[in-house]
CSV table of C-alpha atoms in Angstrom, one decimal:
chain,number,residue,atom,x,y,z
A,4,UNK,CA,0.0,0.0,0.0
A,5,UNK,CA,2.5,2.1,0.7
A,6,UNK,CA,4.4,1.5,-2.6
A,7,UNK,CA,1.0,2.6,-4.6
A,8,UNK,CA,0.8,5.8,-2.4
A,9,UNK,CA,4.1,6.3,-3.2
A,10,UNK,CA,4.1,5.9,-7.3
A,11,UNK,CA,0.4,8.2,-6.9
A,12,UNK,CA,2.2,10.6,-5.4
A,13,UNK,CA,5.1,10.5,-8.1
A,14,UNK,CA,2.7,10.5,-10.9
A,15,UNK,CA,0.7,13.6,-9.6
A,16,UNK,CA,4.4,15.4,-9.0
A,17,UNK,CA,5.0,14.7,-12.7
A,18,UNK,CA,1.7,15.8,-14.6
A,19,UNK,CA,1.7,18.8,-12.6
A,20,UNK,CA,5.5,19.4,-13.7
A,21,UNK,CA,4.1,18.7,-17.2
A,22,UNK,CA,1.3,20.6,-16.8
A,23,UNK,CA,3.7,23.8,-15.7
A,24,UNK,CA,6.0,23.2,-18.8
A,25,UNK,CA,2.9,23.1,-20.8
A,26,UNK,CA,2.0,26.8,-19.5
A,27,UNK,CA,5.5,27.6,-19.9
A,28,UNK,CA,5.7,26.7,-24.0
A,29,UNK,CA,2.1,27.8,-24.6
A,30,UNK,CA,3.6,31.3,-22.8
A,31,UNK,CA,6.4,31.1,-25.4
A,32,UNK,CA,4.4,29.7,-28.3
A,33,UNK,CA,2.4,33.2,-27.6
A,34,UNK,CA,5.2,35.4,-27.4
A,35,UNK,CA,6.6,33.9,-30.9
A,36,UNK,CA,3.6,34.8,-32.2
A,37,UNK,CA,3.6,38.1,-31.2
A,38,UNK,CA,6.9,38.8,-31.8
A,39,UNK,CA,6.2,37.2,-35.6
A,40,UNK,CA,3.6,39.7,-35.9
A,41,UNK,CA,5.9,42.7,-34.9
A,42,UNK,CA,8.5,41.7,-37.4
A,43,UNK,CA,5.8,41.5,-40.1
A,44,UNK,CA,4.5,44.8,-39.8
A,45,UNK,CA,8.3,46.4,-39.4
A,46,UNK,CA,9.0,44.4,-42.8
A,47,UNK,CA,5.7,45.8,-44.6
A,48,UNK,CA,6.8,49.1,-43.3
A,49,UNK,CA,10.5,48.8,-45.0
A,50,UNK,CA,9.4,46.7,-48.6
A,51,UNK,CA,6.1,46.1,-49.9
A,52,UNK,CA,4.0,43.2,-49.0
A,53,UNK,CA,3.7,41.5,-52.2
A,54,UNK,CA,7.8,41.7,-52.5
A,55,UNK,CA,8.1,40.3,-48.2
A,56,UNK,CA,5.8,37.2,-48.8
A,57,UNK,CA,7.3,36.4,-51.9
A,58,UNK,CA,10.7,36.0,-49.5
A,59,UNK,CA,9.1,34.7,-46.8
A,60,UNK,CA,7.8,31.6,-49.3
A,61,UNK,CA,12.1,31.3,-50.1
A,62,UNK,CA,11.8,32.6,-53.4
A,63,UNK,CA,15.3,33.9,-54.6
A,64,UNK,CA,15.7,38.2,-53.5
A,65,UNK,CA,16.7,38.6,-57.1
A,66,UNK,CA,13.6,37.0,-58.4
A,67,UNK,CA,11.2,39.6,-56.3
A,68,UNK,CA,12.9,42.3,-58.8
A,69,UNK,CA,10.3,43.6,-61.2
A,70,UNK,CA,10.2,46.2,-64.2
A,71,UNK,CA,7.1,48.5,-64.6
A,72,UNK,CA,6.7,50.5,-68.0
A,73,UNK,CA,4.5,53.8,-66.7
A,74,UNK,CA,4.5,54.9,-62.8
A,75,UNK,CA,3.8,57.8,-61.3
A,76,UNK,CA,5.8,59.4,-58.2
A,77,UNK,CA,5.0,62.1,-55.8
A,78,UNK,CA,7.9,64.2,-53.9
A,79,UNK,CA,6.0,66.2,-51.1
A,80,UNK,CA,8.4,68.4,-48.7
A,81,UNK,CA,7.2,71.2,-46.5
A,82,UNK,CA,8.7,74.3,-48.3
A,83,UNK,CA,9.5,76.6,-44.8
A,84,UNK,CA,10.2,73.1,-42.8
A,85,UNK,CA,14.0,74.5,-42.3
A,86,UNK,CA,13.0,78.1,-41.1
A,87,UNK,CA,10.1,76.6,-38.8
A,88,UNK,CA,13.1,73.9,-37.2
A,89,UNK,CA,14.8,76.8,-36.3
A,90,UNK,CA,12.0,78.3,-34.3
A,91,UNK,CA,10.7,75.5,-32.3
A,92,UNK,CA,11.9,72.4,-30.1
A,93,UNK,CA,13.1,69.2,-31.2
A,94,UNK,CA,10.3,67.5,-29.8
A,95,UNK,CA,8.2,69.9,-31.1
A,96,UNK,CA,9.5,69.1,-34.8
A,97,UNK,CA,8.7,65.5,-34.0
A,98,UNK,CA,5.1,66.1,-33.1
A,99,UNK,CA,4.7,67.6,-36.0
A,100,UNK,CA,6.1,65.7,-38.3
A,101,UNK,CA,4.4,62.7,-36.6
A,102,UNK,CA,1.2,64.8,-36.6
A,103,UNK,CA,1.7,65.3,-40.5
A,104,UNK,CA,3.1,61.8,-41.6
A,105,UNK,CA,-0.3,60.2,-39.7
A,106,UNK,CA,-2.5,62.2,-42.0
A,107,UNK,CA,-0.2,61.0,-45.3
A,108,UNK,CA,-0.5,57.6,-44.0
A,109,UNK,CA,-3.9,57.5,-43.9
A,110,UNK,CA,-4.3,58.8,-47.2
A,111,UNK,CA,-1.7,56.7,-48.9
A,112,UNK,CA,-4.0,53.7,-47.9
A,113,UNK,CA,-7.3,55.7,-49.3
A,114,UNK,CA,-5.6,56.6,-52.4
A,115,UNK,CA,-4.1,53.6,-52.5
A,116,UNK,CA,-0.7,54.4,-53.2
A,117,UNK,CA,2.9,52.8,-51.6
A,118,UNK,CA,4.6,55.1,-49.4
A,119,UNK,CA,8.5,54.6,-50.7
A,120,UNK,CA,9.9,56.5,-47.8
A,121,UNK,CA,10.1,59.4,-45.6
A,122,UNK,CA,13.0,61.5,-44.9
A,123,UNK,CA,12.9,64.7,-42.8
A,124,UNK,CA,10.0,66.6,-44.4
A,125,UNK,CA,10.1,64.8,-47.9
A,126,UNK,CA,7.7,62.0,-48.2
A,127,UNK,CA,7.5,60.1,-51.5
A,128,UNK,CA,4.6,58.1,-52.4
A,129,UNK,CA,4.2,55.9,-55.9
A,130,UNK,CA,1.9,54.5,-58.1
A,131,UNK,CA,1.7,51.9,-60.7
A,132,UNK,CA,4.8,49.8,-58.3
A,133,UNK,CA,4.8,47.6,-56.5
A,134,UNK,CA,1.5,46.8,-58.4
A,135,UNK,CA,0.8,47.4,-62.0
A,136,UNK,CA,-2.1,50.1,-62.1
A,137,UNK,CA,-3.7,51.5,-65.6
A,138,UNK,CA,-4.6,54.8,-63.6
A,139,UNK,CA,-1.1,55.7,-62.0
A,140,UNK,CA,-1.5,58.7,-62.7
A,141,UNK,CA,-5.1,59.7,-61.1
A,142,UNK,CA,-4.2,58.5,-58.5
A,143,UNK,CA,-1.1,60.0,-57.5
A,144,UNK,CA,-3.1,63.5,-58.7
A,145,UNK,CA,-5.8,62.7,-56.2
A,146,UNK,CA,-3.1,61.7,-53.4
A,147,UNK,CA,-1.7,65.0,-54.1
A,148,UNK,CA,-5.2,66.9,-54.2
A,149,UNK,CA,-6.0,65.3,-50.5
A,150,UNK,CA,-2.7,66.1,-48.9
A,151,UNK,CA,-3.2,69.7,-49.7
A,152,UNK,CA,-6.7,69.4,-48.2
A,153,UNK,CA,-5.1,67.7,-45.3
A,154,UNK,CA,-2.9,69.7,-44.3
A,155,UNK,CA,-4.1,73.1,-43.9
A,156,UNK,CA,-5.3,72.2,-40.4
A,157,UNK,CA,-1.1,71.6,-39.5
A,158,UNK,CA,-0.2,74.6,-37.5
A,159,UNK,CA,3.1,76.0,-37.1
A,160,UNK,CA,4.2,75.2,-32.9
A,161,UNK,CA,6.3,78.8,-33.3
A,162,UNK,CA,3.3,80.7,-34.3
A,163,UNK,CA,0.2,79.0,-34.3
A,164,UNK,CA,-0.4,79.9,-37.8
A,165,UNK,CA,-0.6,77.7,-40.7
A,166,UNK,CA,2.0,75.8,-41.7
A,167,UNK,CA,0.8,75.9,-45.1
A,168,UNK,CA,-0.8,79.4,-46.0
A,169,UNK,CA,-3.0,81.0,-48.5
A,170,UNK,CA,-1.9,79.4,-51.3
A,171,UNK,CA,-2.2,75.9,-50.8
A,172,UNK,CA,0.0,75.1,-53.4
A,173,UNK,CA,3.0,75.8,-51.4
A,174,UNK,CA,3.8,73.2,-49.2
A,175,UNK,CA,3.7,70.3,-52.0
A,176,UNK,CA,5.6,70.0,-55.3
A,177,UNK,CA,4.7,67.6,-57.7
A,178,UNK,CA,8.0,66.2,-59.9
């Protein structure tokens, strides 16, 4: 009897140790996941998704390269953005760059148009790459039409005033 007590008492020591290593790799298992899904959306933000899951499937880097015969681009840059960094905080530049780029962002995906980068005040969108599109062009022209829109809410932190006057067609130049 006291053998059986014994090996009952070992087995119920050992499923609960199982149990707690079970926890442990479903805590893990989790965590993977979530870091996974962290390093997804950093890679969408540096490449384009089409081009990321290609890589992810193995295909050769060289083989994601593709030629497009008619794009449209879009240079934006905030004409005064020097003068008004001279006026106003670091963190203050930041805000409002963040402040701007959150706007763009959210019109890029509207317009539907990639966001190639960001640098300083210039932000360059496309269209027609990473994905073939028949109305490149229209679409980059409305992306440009609803930044302008956008932004004439973005105040200046040294003055209050508009960043972007008057004449709206300051602040963004088409190339």
């Amino acid at each position: 009897m006291l053998a059986g007590t014994q090996q009952s008492v070992e087995l119920k020591l050992a499923l609960d140790q199982e149990q707690q290593k079970s926890k442990k790799l479903e805590e893990s298992m989790r965590k993977l996941d979530e870091e996974m899904r962290r390093t997804d959306e950093l890679l969408y933000q540096m490449i384009p998704k089409q081009v990321a899951d290609r890589l992810r499937t193995g295909e050769n880097p060289i083989d994601t390269c593709q030629m497009f015969d008619s794009v449209s681009i879009l240079f934006s840059d905030v004409v005064t953005f020097t003068e008004i960094c001279s006026r106003i905080t670091p963190m203050e530049v930041v805000s409002m760059l963040n402040a701007m780029y959150s706007i763009f962002d959210t019109l890029t995906e509207r317009n539907r148009v990639y966001k190639v980068e960001t640098i300083g005040d210039a932000y360059m969108v496309v269209s027609g790459a990473p994905q073939s599109e028949d109305n490149h062009a229209e679409k980059v022209c409305d992306m440009a039409l609803d930044m302008v829109e956008a932004i004439t809410d973005l105040k200046d932190p040294s003055t209050a005033s508009q960043v972007y006057g008057a004449d709206k067609n300051r602040g963004s130049h088409l190339q």
